[in-house]
């Protein structure tokens, strides 16, 4: 069974940092691009980042560019999201998800990890 | 950025009746490679999203055939032929033709 398990969320003050991790099991991790997607409380979905299967290519929306960094360690089946200079508006559930590149569709999602940014 | 809009934003439906959700993009979703990267996701209460449809109309494995997708260019539709209780949730369209990937605001489907 394919599973994604996020960790690393928590409460942090504005301006602080967190690193999220997502460990994958049941799939050939190095075959797949990966996404981070977030959902603020009671709100819709927002794409946060994509990393290619090799880790060479990364993409971000303007809302997090320069503050968030996605990376991966294929030897550990893990993708990371380093979040710096956090803002109150970054408060959300952060989902790790597999991106099927040939379809540009996100088919497997983790359960998410909650990030709260508050003073 | 490509802006995705959906209508209606809320859809109360009777069990066994059909439901239809419209999704529109601010520009064509046809990629230079000829594909249209439009997908539909379902999010049940308290759950992560689930992929239903990709490439406009292709049902993901395990998705019931009462779900269907259609459309082209900038106008797309998700239809549920006969709504069941387990279909309650929020439905999102998503485009990945161009970065940033963007989602529609979501359509809440619940039972009358």
mmCIF file of C-alpha atoms in Angstrom:
data_model
loop_
_atom_site.group_PDB
_atom_site.id
_atom_site.type_symbol
_atom_site.label_atom_id
_atom_site.label_comp_id
_atom_site.label_asym_id
_atom_site.label_seq_id
_atom_site.Cartn_x
_atom_site.Cartn_y
_atom_site.Cartn_z
ATOM 1 C CA UNK A 1 0.000 0.000 0.000
ATOM 2 C CA UNK A 2 1.303 3.427 -0.947
ATOM 3 C CA UNK A 3 1.505 5.768 2.035
ATOM 4 C CA UNK A 4 2.778 9.259 2.714
ATOM 5 C CA UNK A 5 3.350 10.345 6.292
ATOM 6 C CA UNK A 6 4.033 13.964 7.146
ATOM 7 C CA UNK A 7 5.634 15.212 10.333
ATOM 8 C CA UNK A 8 7.249 18.319 11.748
ATOM 9 C CA UNK A 9 4.260 20.611 12.160
ATOM 10 C CA UNK A 10 3.646 22.646 15.280
ATOM 11 C CA UNK A 11 3.257 26.096 16.775
ATOM 12 C CA UNK A 12 5.840 28.710 15.841
ATOM 13 C CA UNK A 13 6.090 32.464 16.271
ATOM 14 C CA UNK A 14 6.015 34.819 13.290
ATOM 15 C CA UNK A 15 9.466 35.000 11.745
ATOM 16 C CA UNK A 16 10.334 31.525 12.932
ATOM 17 C CA UNK A 17 11.210 28.363 11.022
ATOM 18 C CA UNK A 18 9.976 24.803 10.713
ATOM 19 C CA UNK A 19 11.028 21.840 8.630
ATOM 20 C CA UNK A 20 8.364 19.435 7.482
ATOM 21 C CA UNK A 21 9.163 15.887 6.441
ATOM 22 C CA UNK A 22 7.175 13.414 4.392
ATOM 23 C CA UNK A 23 8.244 9.807 4.261
ATOM 24 C CA UNK A 24 6.893 7.602 1.503
ATOM 25 C CA UNK A 25 6.364 3.878 1.562
ATOM 26 C CA UNK A 26 5.053 1.339 -0.915
ATOM 27 C CA UNK A 27 6.280 3.156 -4.023
ATOM 28 C CA UNK A 28 9.442 3.670 -6.044
ATOM 29 C CA UNK A 29 9.992 7.091 -4.557
ATOM 30 C CA UNK A 30 12.706 8.178 -6.981
ATOM 31 C CA UNK A 31 10.297 7.748 -9.911
ATOM 32 C CA UNK A 32 7.932 10.490 -8.808
ATOM 33 C CA UNK A 33 7.731 14.235 -8.536
ATOM 34 C CA UNK A 34 6.267 15.418 -5.246
ATOM 35 C CA UNK A 35 4.054 18.300 -4.200
ATOM 36 C CA UNK A 36 3.365 20.172 -1.021
ATOM 37 C CA UNK A 37 -0.151 21.605 -0.836
ATOM 38 C CA UNK A 38 -1.622 23.517 2.094
ATOM 39 C CA UNK A 39 -5.088 24.265 3.388
ATOM 40 C CA UNK A 40 -5.761 27.100 5.808
ATOM 41 C CA UNK A 41 -8.471 26.382 8.412
ATOM 42 C CA UNK A 42 -11.852 26.288 6.702
ATOM 43 C CA UNK A 43 -10.352 27.333 3.366
ATOM 44 C CA UNK A 44 -9.478 25.787 0.020
ATOM 45 C CA UNK A 45 -6.345 24.171 -1.330
ATOM 46 C CA UNK A 46 -3.196 26.097 -2.203
ATOM 47 C CA UNK A 47 -0.192 24.661 -4.033
ATOM 48 C CA UNK A 48 3.047 25.323 -2.146
ATOM 49 C CA UNK A 49 5.826 23.570 -4.009
ATOM 50 C CA UNK A 50 6.850 20.858 -6.478
ATOM 51 C CA UNK A 51 10.090 18.945 -6.765
ATOM 52 C CA UNK A 52 11.072 16.711 -9.663
ATOM 53 C CA UNK A 53 11.897 13.052 -9.126
ATOM 54 C CA UNK A 54 15.624 13.801 -9.195
ATOM 55 C CA UNK A 55 15.372 16.921 -7.068
ATOM 56 C CA UNK A 56 16.940 19.064 -9.771
ATOM 57 C CA UNK A 57 13.822 21.078 -10.590
ATOM 58 C CA UNK A 58 11.794 22.929 -7.993
ATOM 59 C CA UNK A 59 8.864 25.335 -8.260
ATOM 60 C CA UNK A 60 7.093 27.688 -5.881
ATOM 61 C CA UNK A 61 4.266 30.222 -5.979
ATOM 62 C CA UNK A 62 5.144 33.835 -5.259
ATOM 63 C CA UNK A 63 3.501 33.574 -1.823
ATOM 64 C CA UNK A 64 6.321 31.356 -0.508
ATOM 65 C CA UNK A 65 9.175 31.910 -2.965
ATOM 66 C CA UNK A 66 12.348 32.893 -1.151
ATOM 67 C CA UNK A 67 10.999 31.691 2.197
ATOM 68 C CA UNK A 68 10.259 27.992 1.603
ATOM 69 C CA UNK A 69 12.639 25.378 0.197
ATOM 70 C CA UNK A 70 11.630 21.938 -0.992
ATOM 71 C CA UNK A 71 14.174 19.144 -1.127
ATOM 72 C CA UNK A 72 14.297 15.381 -1.162
ATOM 73 C CA UNK A 73 16.502 12.488 -0.137
ATOM 74 C CA UNK A 74 15.700 9.548 -2.389
ATOM 75 C CA UNK A 75 17.834 7.236 -0.267
ATOM 76 C CA UNK A 76 15.453 7.915 2.618
ATOM 77 C CA UNK A 77 12.224 8.077 0.577
ATOM 78 C CA UNK A 78 11.661 11.494 2.090
ATOM 79 C CA UNK A 79 10.699 14.930 0.858
ATOM 80 C CA UNK A 80 11.197 18.016 2.996
ATOM 81 C CA UNK A 81 9.796 21.510 3.205
ATOM 82 C CA UNK A 82 11.995 24.019 4.972
ATOM 83 C CA UNK A 83 9.859 26.992 5.971
ATOM 84 C CA UNK A 84 11.586 30.195 7.054
ATOM 85 C CA UNK A 85 10.331 33.682 7.863
ATOM 86 C CA UNK A 86 6.950 32.226 8.697
ATOM 87 C CA UNK A 87 3.912 34.476 8.679
ATOM 88 C CA UNK A 88 0.532 34.229 10.360
ATOM 89 C CA UNK A 89 -0.991 33.557 6.933
ATOM 90 C CA UNK A 90 1.136 30.406 6.565
ATOM 91 C CA UNK A 91 -1.061 28.748 9.194
ATOM 92 C CA UNK A 92 -2.509 25.658 7.525
ATOM 93 C CA UNK A 93 -2.546 21.915 7.227
ATOM 94 C CA UNK A 94 0.365 20.969 4.972
ATOM 95 C CA UNK A 95 -0.142 17.947 2.757
ATOM 96 C CA UNK A 96 2.528 16.002 0.990
ATOM 97 C CA UNK A 97 1.299 14.459 -2.260
ATOM 98 C CA UNK A 98 2.590 12.428 -5.180
ATOM 99 C CA UNK A 99 2.459 14.122 -8.558
ATOM 100 C CA UNK A 100 1.932 11.843 -11.520
ATOM 101 C CA UNK A 101 3.993 13.852 -13.970
ATOM 102 C CA UNK A 102 2.569 12.367 -17.152
ATOM 103 C CA UNK A 103 -0.911 13.388 -16.049
ATOM 104 C CA UNK A 104 0.093 16.394 -13.927
ATOM 105 C CA UNK A 105 -2.340 15.004 -11.365
ATOM 106 C CA UNK A 106 -1.884 14.542 -7.633
ATOM 107 C CA UNK A 107 -3.026 11.046 -6.791
ATOM 108 C CA UNK A 108 -1.720 10.082 -3.350
ATOM 109 C CA UNK A 109 -2.016 12.405 -0.355
ATOM 110 C CA UNK A 110 -0.768 12.164 3.191
ATOM 111 C CA UNK A 111 -2.969 12.951 6.164
ATOM 112 C CA UNK A 112 -1.289 16.313 6.613
ATOM 113 C CA UNK A 113 0.564 18.087 9.391
ATOM 114 C CA UNK A 114 -0.703 21.254 11.052
ATOM 115 C CA UNK A 115 1.429 24.386 11.124
ATOM 116 C CA UNK A 116 0.275 27.245 13.330
ATOM 117 C CA UNK A 117 2.040 30.600 13.202
ATOM 118 C CA UNK A 118 1.058 32.823 16.094
ATOM 119 C CA UNK A 119 2.587 35.048 18.735
ATOM 120 C CA UNK B 1 -1.391 33.107 -12.924
ATOM 121 C CA UNK B 2 -4.332 31.055 -14.148
ATOM 122 C CA UNK B 3 -7.390 31.736 -12.024
ATOM 123 C CA UNK B 4 -9.838 28.891 -11.565
ATOM 124 C CA UNK B 5 -13.481 29.592 -10.766
ATOM 125 C CA UNK B 6 -16.222 27.132 -9.884
ATOM 126 C CA UNK B 7 -19.994 27.253 -9.783
ATOM 127 C CA UNK B 8 -22.020 26.708 -7.823
ATOM 128 C CA UNK B 9 -20.036 27.082 -4.614
ATOM 129 C CA UNK B 10 -22.684 25.107 -2.773
ATOM 130 C CA UNK B 11 -24.883 22.346 -4.139
ATOM 131 C CA UNK B 12 -27.535 20.703 -1.969
ATOM 132 C CA UNK B 13 -28.721 17.592 -3.780
ATOM 133 C CA UNK B 14 -31.257 14.852 -3.236
ATOM 134 C CA UNK B 15 -29.912 11.337 -2.880
ATOM 135 C CA UNK B 16 -30.101 9.533 -6.192
ATOM 136 C CA UNK B 17 -30.314 12.747 -8.193
ATOM 137 C CA UNK B 18 -27.581 14.123 -10.438
ATOM 138 C CA UNK B 19 -25.184 16.911 -9.593
ATOM 139 C CA UNK B 20 -23.075 19.067 -11.863
ATOM 140 C CA UNK B 21 -20.152 21.372 -11.082
ATOM 141 C CA UNK B 22 -18.694 23.869 -13.501
ATOM 142 C CA UNK B 23 -15.050 24.941 -13.529
ATOM 143 C CA UNK B 24 -13.640 27.754 -15.651
ATOM 144 C CA UNK B 25 -10.069 28.856 -16.153
ATOM 145 C CA UNK B 26 -8.933 32.404 -16.929
ATOM 146 C CA UNK B 27 -6.959 31.108 -19.905
ATOM 147 C CA UNK B 28 -6.778 27.974 -21.996
ATOM 148 C CA UNK B 29 -5.461 24.908 -20.203
ATOM 149 C CA UNK B 30 -4.157 23.325 -23.385
ATOM 150 C CA UNK B 31 -0.452 22.729 -22.868
ATOM 151 C CA UNK B 32 2.123 23.131 -25.629
ATOM 152 C CA UNK B 33 2.327 19.322 -25.697
ATOM 153 C CA UNK B 34 -1.363 19.155 -26.640
ATOM 154 C CA UNK B 35 -2.577 17.818 -23.306
ATOM 155 C CA UNK B 36 -4.976 19.584 -20.965
ATOM 156 C CA UNK B 37 -3.910 19.180 -17.369
ATOM 157 C CA UNK B 38 -7.217 19.620 -15.611
ATOM 158 C CA UNK B 39 -8.130 17.316 -12.753
ATOM 159 C CA UNK B 40 -10.909 17.014 -10.189
ATOM 160 C CA UNK B 41 -10.470 16.157 -6.538
ATOM 161 C CA UNK B 42 -12.930 15.261 -3.792
ATOM 162 C CA UNK B 43 -12.364 16.128 -0.150
ATOM 163 C CA UNK B 44 -14.643 14.424 2.314
ATOM 164 C CA UNK B 45 -15.023 16.037 5.741
ATOM 165 C CA UNK B 46 -11.899 15.592 7.836
ATOM 166 C CA UNK B 47 -10.030 13.813 5.068
ATOM 167 C CA UNK B 48 -7.244 14.749 2.661
ATOM 168 C CA UNK B 49 -8.232 15.283 -0.971
ATOM 169 C CA UNK B 50 -8.692 12.334 -3.293
ATOM 170 C CA UNK B 51 -8.093 12.317 -7.040
ATOM 171 C CA UNK B 52 -11.235 11.578 -9.068
ATOM 172 C CA UNK B 53 -10.523 12.679 -12.637
ATOM 173 C CA UNK B 54 -7.393 13.635 -14.597
ATOM 174 C CA UNK B 55 -6.883 14.936 -18.147
ATOM 175 C CA UNK B 56 -10.417 16.380 -18.084
ATOM 176 C CA UNK B 57 -12.281 13.087 -18.329
ATOM 177 C CA UNK B 58 -10.187 10.119 -17.208
ATOM 178 C CA UNK B 59 -11.456 8.443 -14.089
ATOM 179 C CA UNK B 60 -8.706 7.488 -11.656
ATOM 180 C CA UNK B 61 -8.671 3.758 -10.774
ATOM 181 C CA UNK B 62 -11.182 2.915 -8.072
ATOM 182 C CA UNK B 63 -13.407 5.935 -8.764
ATOM 183 C CA UNK B 64 -17.056 4.943 -9.309
ATOM 184 C CA UNK B 65 -18.376 5.379 -12.822
ATOM 185 C CA UNK B 66 -21.107 7.731 -11.608
ATOM 186 C CA UNK B 67 -18.386 10.390 -11.726
ATOM 187 C CA UNK B 68 -17.579 11.835 -15.137
ATOM 188 C CA UNK B 69 -15.642 14.800 -16.440
ATOM 189 C CA UNK B 70 -15.918 16.756 -19.659
ATOM 190 C CA UNK B 71 -14.939 20.012 -21.281
ATOM 191 C CA UNK B 72 -12.177 21.665 -23.230
ATOM 192 C CA UNK B 73 -10.113 24.824 -23.361
ATOM 193 C CA UNK B 74 -11.387 26.941 -20.476
ATOM 194 C CA UNK B 75 -14.695 25.275 -19.564
ATOM 195 C CA UNK B 76 -14.976 22.014 -17.681
ATOM 196 C CA UNK B 77 -17.667 20.058 -15.872
ATOM 197 C CA UNK B 78 -17.780 17.339 -13.255
ATOM 198 C CA UNK B 79 -20.979 15.328 -13.130
ATOM 199 C CA UNK B 80 -22.242 12.870 -10.571
ATOM 200 C CA UNK B 81 -24.975 10.819 -12.215
ATOM 201 C CA UNK B 82 -26.695 9.737 -8.995
ATOM 202 C CA UNK B 83 -25.488 11.260 -5.752
ATOM 203 C CA UNK B 84 -24.847 8.873 -2.881
ATOM 204 C CA UNK B 85 -24.354 9.738 0.791
ATOM 205 C CA UNK B 86 -20.601 9.084 0.541
ATOM 206 C CA UNK B 87 -20.298 11.820 -2.106
ATOM 207 C CA UNK B 88 -20.780 14.564 0.467
ATOM 208 C CA UNK B 89 -17.756 16.827 0.540
ATOM 209 C CA UNK B 90 -15.976 19.600 -1.307
ATOM 210 C CA UNK B 91 -14.957 19.232 -4.924
ATOM 211 C CA UNK B 92 -12.007 21.094 -6.417
ATOM 212 C CA UNK B 93 -10.813 21.499 -9.960
ATOM 213 C CA UNK B 94 -7.086 21.906 -10.376
ATOM 214 C CA UNK B 95 -4.920 22.992 -13.286
ATOM 215 C CA UNK B 96 -1.306 21.963 -13.706
ATOM 216 C CA UNK B 97 -0.810 23.145 -17.270
ATOM 217 C CA UNK B 98 1.168 26.105 -16.067
ATOM 218 C CA UNK B 99 2.956 27.080 -12.871
ATOM 219 C CA UNK B 100 1.753 28.048 -10.380
ATOM 220 C CA UNK B 101 -0.580 25.092 -10.120
ATOM 221 C CA UNK B 102 -3.937 26.516 -9.081
ATOM 222 C CA UNK B 103 -7.156 25.205 -7.605
ATOM 223 C CA UNK B 104 -10.714 26.348 -7.868
ATOM 224 C CA UNK B 105 -12.343 27.647 -4.661
ATOM 225 C CA UNK B 106 -14.240 24.392 -4.139
ATOM 226 C CA UNK B 107 -17.876 23.364 -4.413
ATOM 227 C CA UNK B 108 -19.559 21.957 -1.341
ATOM 228 C CA UNK B 109 -21.930 19.088 -2.097
ATOM 229 C CA UNK B 110 -24.316 18.051 0.634
ATOM 230 C CA UNK B 111 -27.613 16.246 0.929
ATOM 231 C CA UNK B 112 -30.904 18.119 1.048
#
